[in-house]
N, CA, C and O atoms as a DFTB+ gen file, in Angstrom:
360 C
 N C O
     1  1     -16.729      -3.151       0.300
     2  2     -14.773      -3.060       0.344
     3  2     -14.619      -3.282       1.254
     4  3     -15.461      -3.094       2.132
     5  1     -13.593      -3.730       1.429
     6  2     -13.194      -3.760       2.837
     7  2     -12.711      -3.073       3.590
     8  3     -12.114      -2.049       3.258
     9  1     -12.875      -3.538       5.000
    10  2     -12.395      -2.648       6.283
    11  2     -11.338      -2.883       6.372
    12  3     -10.948      -3.643       7.259
    13  1     -10.562      -2.361       5.553
    14  2      -8.460      -2.453       5.754
    15  2      -7.936      -1.631       7.126
    16  3      -6.708      -1.548       7.171
    17  1      -8.608      -1.042       8.192
    18  2      -8.152      -1.370       9.517
    19  2      -8.737      -2.523      10.021
    20  3      -8.231      -2.904      11.076
    21  1      -9.559      -3.127       9.630
    22  2      -9.266      -4.269      10.630
    23  2      -7.724      -5.506      10.027
    24  3      -7.170      -6.457      10.579
    25  1      -7.636      -5.192       9.411
    26  2      -6.229      -5.763       9.032
    27  2      -5.099      -5.469      10.259
    28  3      -4.490      -6.414      10.762
    29  1      -4.836      -3.842      10.765
    30  2      -3.940      -2.734      11.887
    31  2      -3.891      -3.759      13.301
    32  3      -4.856      -4.382      13.746
    33  1      -3.030      -3.752      13.648
    34  2      -2.742      -4.033      15.074
    35  2      -3.724      -3.172      16.089
    36  3      -4.104      -2.131      15.553
    37  1      -4.078      -3.311      17.043
    38  2      -4.244      -1.852      18.216
    39  2      -3.631      -2.137      19.019
    40  3      -4.176      -2.628      20.008
    41  1      -1.668      -1.907      18.972
    42  2      -1.636      -1.089      19.231
    43  2      -0.182      -0.935      18.049
    44  3      -0.749      -1.114      16.971
    45  1       0.698      -0.802      17.859
    46  2       1.780       0.027      16.710
    47  2       1.322      -0.850      15.617
    48  3       0.817      -1.960      15.787
    49  1       1.502      -0.361      14.651
    50  2       0.923      -0.931      13.133
    51  2       2.667      -1.710      12.445
    52  3       3.794      -1.219      12.505
    53  1       2.209      -3.030      11.853
    54  2       2.696      -3.787      11.490
    55  2       3.558      -2.092      10.032
    56  3       3.172      -1.044       9.513
    57  1       4.807      -2.973      10.083
    58  2       5.454      -2.490       9.425
    59  2       6.005      -3.014       7.771
    60  3       6.541      -4.120       7.848
    61  1       5.978      -2.458       6.352
    62  2       6.682      -3.502       5.388
    63  2       8.190      -3.555       6.086
    64  3       8.639      -2.867       7.003
    65  1       8.914      -4.810       5.185
    66  2      10.212      -5.548       5.383
    67  2      10.692      -4.722       5.215
    68  3       9.844      -4.033       4.647
    69  1      11.783      -4.019       5.305
    70  2      13.468      -3.581       5.008
    71  2      13.068      -3.256       3.276
    72  3      12.844      -2.163       2.756
    73  1      13.078      -4.743       2.590
    74  2      13.317      -4.663       1.267
    75  2      12.007      -3.950       0.345
    76  3      12.262      -3.103      -0.511
    77  1      10.714      -4.359       0.602
    78  2       9.650      -3.450       0.262
    79  2       9.634      -1.986       0.231
    80  3       9.392      -1.180      -0.668
    81  1      10.158      -1.793       2.219
    82  2       9.929      -0.544       1.755
    83  2      10.885       0.106       0.573
    84  3      10.512       0.739      -0.414
    85  1      12.342      -0.269       1.002
    86  2      12.891       0.248      -0.333
    87  2      12.734       0.379      -1.917
    88  3      13.115       1.117      -2.826
    89  1      11.971      -0.739      -1.729
    90  2      11.141      -1.258      -3.421
    91  2      10.243       0.078      -4.033
    92  3      10.454       0.749      -5.044
    93  1       8.938       0.204      -2.797
    94  2       8.452       1.096      -2.672
    95  2       9.044       2.327      -3.103
    96  3       9.083       2.737      -4.263
    97  1       9.509       2.891      -2.066
    98  2      10.737       4.624      -2.234
    99  2      11.178       4.571      -3.607
   100  3      10.918       5.514      -4.354
   101  1      11.926       3.400      -4.080
   102  2      11.854       3.772      -5.267
   103  2      11.528       4.256      -6.798
   104  3      12.184       4.815      -7.678
   105  1       9.942       3.675      -6.659
   106  2       8.841       3.855      -7.143
   107  2       8.194       5.632      -7.043
   108  3       7.239       6.083      -6.412
   109  1       9.293       6.375      -8.051
   110  2       8.266       7.767      -8.669
   111  2       6.643       7.516      -7.995
   112  3       5.701       6.752      -8.208
   113  1       6.948       8.611      -7.094
   114  2       5.022       8.474      -6.618
   115  2       4.621       8.306      -5.525
   116  3       3.596       8.743      -5.001
   117  1       5.520       7.571      -5.064
   118  2       5.925       6.916      -3.395
   119  2       6.360       7.166      -2.701
   120  3       7.404       6.532      -2.852
   121  1       6.534       8.035      -1.293
   122  2       7.050       8.486      -0.342
   123  2       6.674       7.346       1.050
   124  3       5.842       6.511       1.403
   125  1       7.932       8.007       1.488
   126  2       7.269       7.447       3.074
   127  2       5.572       8.004       4.008
   128  3       5.261       7.249       4.929
   129  1       5.062       8.648       3.873
   130  2       3.831       9.355       4.269
   131  2       2.920       8.148       3.222
   132  3       1.956       7.503       3.635
   133  1       3.292       8.085       2.312
   134  2       2.215       6.635       1.569
   135  2       2.633       5.960       2.403
   136  3       2.428       5.948       3.617
   137  1       3.384       5.229       1.622
   138  2       3.951       4.171       3.390
   139  2       3.412       4.000       4.414
   140  3       2.747       3.029       4.775
   141  1       3.736       5.207       5.110
   142  2       3.168       4.582       6.351
   143  2       1.796       4.841       6.684
   144  3       1.439       4.339       7.750
   145  1       0.727       5.656       5.893
   146  2      -0.587       5.328       5.956
   147  2      -1.166       3.971       5.193
   148  3      -2.302       3.584       5.463
   149  1      -0.422       3.330       4.321
   150  2      -0.686       1.731       3.787
   151  2      -0.688       1.123       4.970
   152  3      -1.627       0.425       5.354
   153  1       0.485       1.367       5.711
   154  2       0.962       0.899       6.845
   155  2      -0.318       0.863       8.295
   156  3      -0.533      -0.184       8.905
   157  1      -0.989       2.095       8.611
   158  2      -2.054       2.090       9.056
   159  2      -2.878       1.863       8.803
   160  3      -3.740       1.989       9.672
   161  1      -3.156       1.535       7.934
   162  2      -4.612       0.236       7.154
   163  2      -4.139      -0.582       7.351
   164  3      -4.891      -1.555       7.412
   165  1      -2.735      -0.859       7.582
   166  2      -3.163      -2.626       8.360
   167  2      -2.217      -2.499       6.846
   168  3      -1.962      -1.318       7.081
   169  1      -1.671      -2.686       5.825
   170  2      -0.863      -3.210       4.627
   171  2       0.131      -2.921       5.021
   172  3       0.556      -1.773       5.151
   173  1       0.776      -4.113       5.330
   174  2       2.034      -3.712       5.814
   175  2       3.204      -5.041       4.891
   176  3       4.090      -5.632       5.509
   177  1       2.975      -5.234       3.629
   178  2       3.720      -5.912       3.121
   179  2       2.651      -6.196       1.734
   180  3       1.449      -6.230       1.470
   181  1       3.986      -6.366       1.080
   182  2       3.877      -6.554      -0.614
   183  2       3.057      -7.799      -1.261
   184  3       2.707      -7.827      -2.441
   185  1       2.798      -8.850      -0.289
   186  2       1.365     -10.024      -0.470
   187  2       0.676      -9.636      -0.092
   188  3      -0.242      -9.942      -0.852
   189  1      -0.105      -8.515       1.385
   190  2      -1.532      -8.012       1.419
   191  2      -2.032      -7.031       0.182
   192  3      -3.197      -6.912      -0.197
   193  1      -0.639      -6.225      -0.461
   194  2      -1.356      -5.206      -1.128
   195  2      -1.672      -6.662      -2.453
   196  3      -2.716      -6.737      -3.101
   197  1      -0.945      -7.280      -2.531
   198  2      -1.247      -7.866      -4.199
   199  2      -3.014      -8.638      -3.720
   200  3      -3.962      -8.729      -4.500
   201  1      -3.000      -9.132      -2.118
   202  2      -4.406     -10.057      -2.394
   203  2      -5.608      -9.051      -1.687
   204  3      -6.770      -9.234      -1.324
   205  1      -4.906      -8.186      -1.697
   206  2      -6.450      -6.839      -1.796
   207  2      -6.606      -6.279      -3.062
   208  3      -7.651      -5.872      -3.568
   209  1      -5.050      -6.296      -3.715
   210  2      -5.652      -5.367      -4.770
   211  2      -5.412      -3.809      -4.617
   212  3      -5.637      -3.103      -3.634
   213  1      -4.866      -3.444      -5.923
   214  2      -4.325      -1.877      -5.814
   215  2      -5.699      -0.935      -5.908
   216  3      -5.934       0.101      -5.286
   217  1      -6.203      -1.354      -6.498
   218  2      -7.782      -1.218      -6.632
   219  2      -8.755      -0.397      -5.468
   220  3      -9.196       0.705      -5.141
   221  1      -8.709      -2.205      -5.038
   222  2      -9.179      -1.516      -3.534
   223  2      -8.566      -1.049      -2.354
   224  3      -9.174      -0.757      -1.324
   225  1      -7.764      -1.007      -2.469
   226  2      -7.483      -0.307      -1.373
   227  2      -6.730       1.046      -1.330
   228  3      -6.509       1.687      -0.302
   229  1      -6.342       1.414      -2.668
   230  2      -6.737       3.101      -3.511
   231  2      -8.190       3.444      -2.934
   232  3      -8.158       4.354      -2.106
   233  1      -9.232       3.006      -3.147
   234  2     -10.562       3.486      -3.056
   235  2     -11.242       3.511      -1.731
   236  3     -12.156       4.312      -1.539
   237  1     -10.756       2.479      -0.578
   238  2     -10.581       2.393       0.546
   239  2      -9.966       3.378       1.028
   240  3     -10.669       3.995       1.828
   241  1      -8.765       3.873       0.862
   242  2      -7.915       4.765       1.458
   243  2      -8.845       6.264       1.099
   244  3      -9.027       7.074       2.009
   245  1      -9.394       6.520      -0.303
   246  2     -10.269       7.632      -0.548
   247  2     -11.381       7.689      -0.045
   248  3     -12.232       8.199      -0.774
   249  1     -11.756       7.310       1.079
   250  2     -13.337       7.602       1.610
   251  2     -13.765       9.262       1.311
   252  3     -13.031      10.108       0.799
   253  1     -15.082       9.436       1.760
   254  2     -15.335      10.784       2.022
   255  2     -14.498      11.599       2.727
   256  3     -14.014      11.230       3.797
   257  1     -14.276      12.662       2.248
   258  2     -13.251      13.496       3.255
   259  2     -12.058      13.256       3.067
   260  3     -11.347      14.260       3.075
   261  1     -11.464      12.124       2.867
   262  2     -10.202      12.006       2.626
   263  2      -9.333      12.425       1.449
   264  3     -10.109      12.417       0.494
   265  1      -8.163      12.777       1.030
   266  2      -7.237      13.565       0.060
   267  2      -7.207      12.476      -1.085
   268  3      -6.753      11.333      -1.035
   269  1      -8.021      13.373      -2.488
   270  2      -8.305      12.299      -3.062
   271  2      -6.635      11.807      -3.608
   272  3      -6.586      10.615      -3.908
   273  1      -5.477      12.477      -3.741
   274  2      -3.986      12.800      -4.285
   275  2      -4.042      11.026      -3.960
   276  3      -3.206      10.661      -4.786
   277  1      -4.517       9.743      -3.266
   278  2      -4.921       8.510      -3.656
   279  2      -4.691       8.215      -4.912
   280  3      -3.788       7.731      -5.596
   281  1      -6.067       8.762      -5.068
   282  2      -6.155       8.427      -6.624
   283  2      -4.943       8.439      -7.486
   284  3      -4.473       7.544      -8.189
   285  1      -4.567       9.587      -7.284
   286  2      -2.803       9.722      -7.967
   287  2      -1.404       8.345      -7.742
   288  3      -0.523       7.992      -8.527
   289  1      -1.727       7.886      -6.398
   290  2      -0.972       6.927      -5.995
   291  2      -1.300       5.201      -6.418
   292  3      -0.596       4.229      -6.145
   293  1      -2.864       5.240      -7.313
   294  2      -3.273       4.172      -7.885
   295  2      -1.749       3.682      -8.818
   296  3      -0.918       2.940      -8.294
   297  1      -1.556       4.314     -10.445
   298  2      -0.675       3.593     -11.024
   299  2       1.112       3.635     -10.212
   300  3       2.155       3.099     -10.587
   301  1       0.882       4.317      -9.277
   302  2       2.464       3.595      -9.062
   303  2       2.804       3.083      -7.686
   304  3       3.947       3.013      -7.233
   305  1       1.533       2.681      -6.975
   306  2       1.129       1.493      -6.517
   307  2       1.210       0.461      -7.486
   308  3       2.098      -0.244      -7.008
   309  1       0.874      -0.043      -8.474
   310  2       0.356      -1.301      -9.109
   311  2       1.748      -0.955     -10.069
   312  3       2.228      -2.004     -10.497
   313  1       2.403       0.105     -10.446
   314  2       3.954      -0.260     -11.294
   315  2       4.740      -1.210      -9.842
   316  3       5.033      -2.384     -10.067
   317  1       4.994      -0.700      -8.607
   318  2       5.864      -1.191      -7.856
   319  2       4.902      -2.715      -7.281
   320  3       5.419      -3.643      -6.659
   321  1       3.938      -2.661      -7.547
   322  2       3.645      -4.439      -6.894
   323  2       4.123      -5.129      -8.147
   324  3       4.835      -6.091      -7.859
   325  1       3.936      -4.917      -9.688
   326  2       4.041      -5.522     -10.573
   327  2       5.572      -5.393     -10.962
   328  3       6.019      -6.143     -11.829
   329  1       6.056      -4.839     -10.595
   330  2       7.881      -5.094     -10.536
   331  2       8.082      -5.795      -9.652
   332  3       8.726      -6.766     -10.049
   333  1       7.879      -5.838      -8.638
   334  2       7.579      -6.223      -7.023
   335  2       8.055      -7.402      -7.094
   336  3       9.053      -7.952      -6.628
   337  1       6.516      -7.970      -8.267
   338  2       6.365      -9.802      -7.948
   339  2       7.193     -10.256      -8.914
   340  3       7.797     -11.283      -8.602
   341  1       7.450      -9.746     -10.165
   342  2       8.224     -10.152     -12.058
   343  2       9.321     -10.279     -10.950
   344  3       9.878     -11.355     -11.168
   345  1       9.980      -9.575      -9.683
   346  2      11.508      -9.568      -9.937
   347  2      11.841     -10.491      -8.658
   348  3      13.007     -10.833      -8.456
   349  1      10.561     -10.980      -7.601
   350  2      10.402     -12.309      -6.708
   351  2       9.307     -13.481      -7.524
   352  3       8.640     -14.239      -6.820
   353  1       9.200     -13.539      -9.072
   354  2       9.182     -14.830      -9.466
   355  2       7.703     -15.494      -8.822
   356  3       7.622     -16.678      -8.496
   357  1       6.124     -14.142      -8.659
   358  2       5.446     -14.538      -8.017
   359  2       4.625     -14.541      -9.467
   360  3       3.472     -14.969      -9.523
């Protein structure tokens, strides 16, 4: 399992582009806190989410002692990524 935090900068975490952020927020089950958590882990673009894979990201964020609600975000993240890639023609 990759260390997602290695993608984060030592200063402020990079942020999703506004269009990608809006797309994520339109997906039921995804809100600002979910996006902030992704960004804190170094996931700041749909391309990065696609490259790493939703399952890998969710598993990495569900380490022992964290909130298992992330497992419930798997479907929402996959839905957001699939619709984004379809819309962008990727």
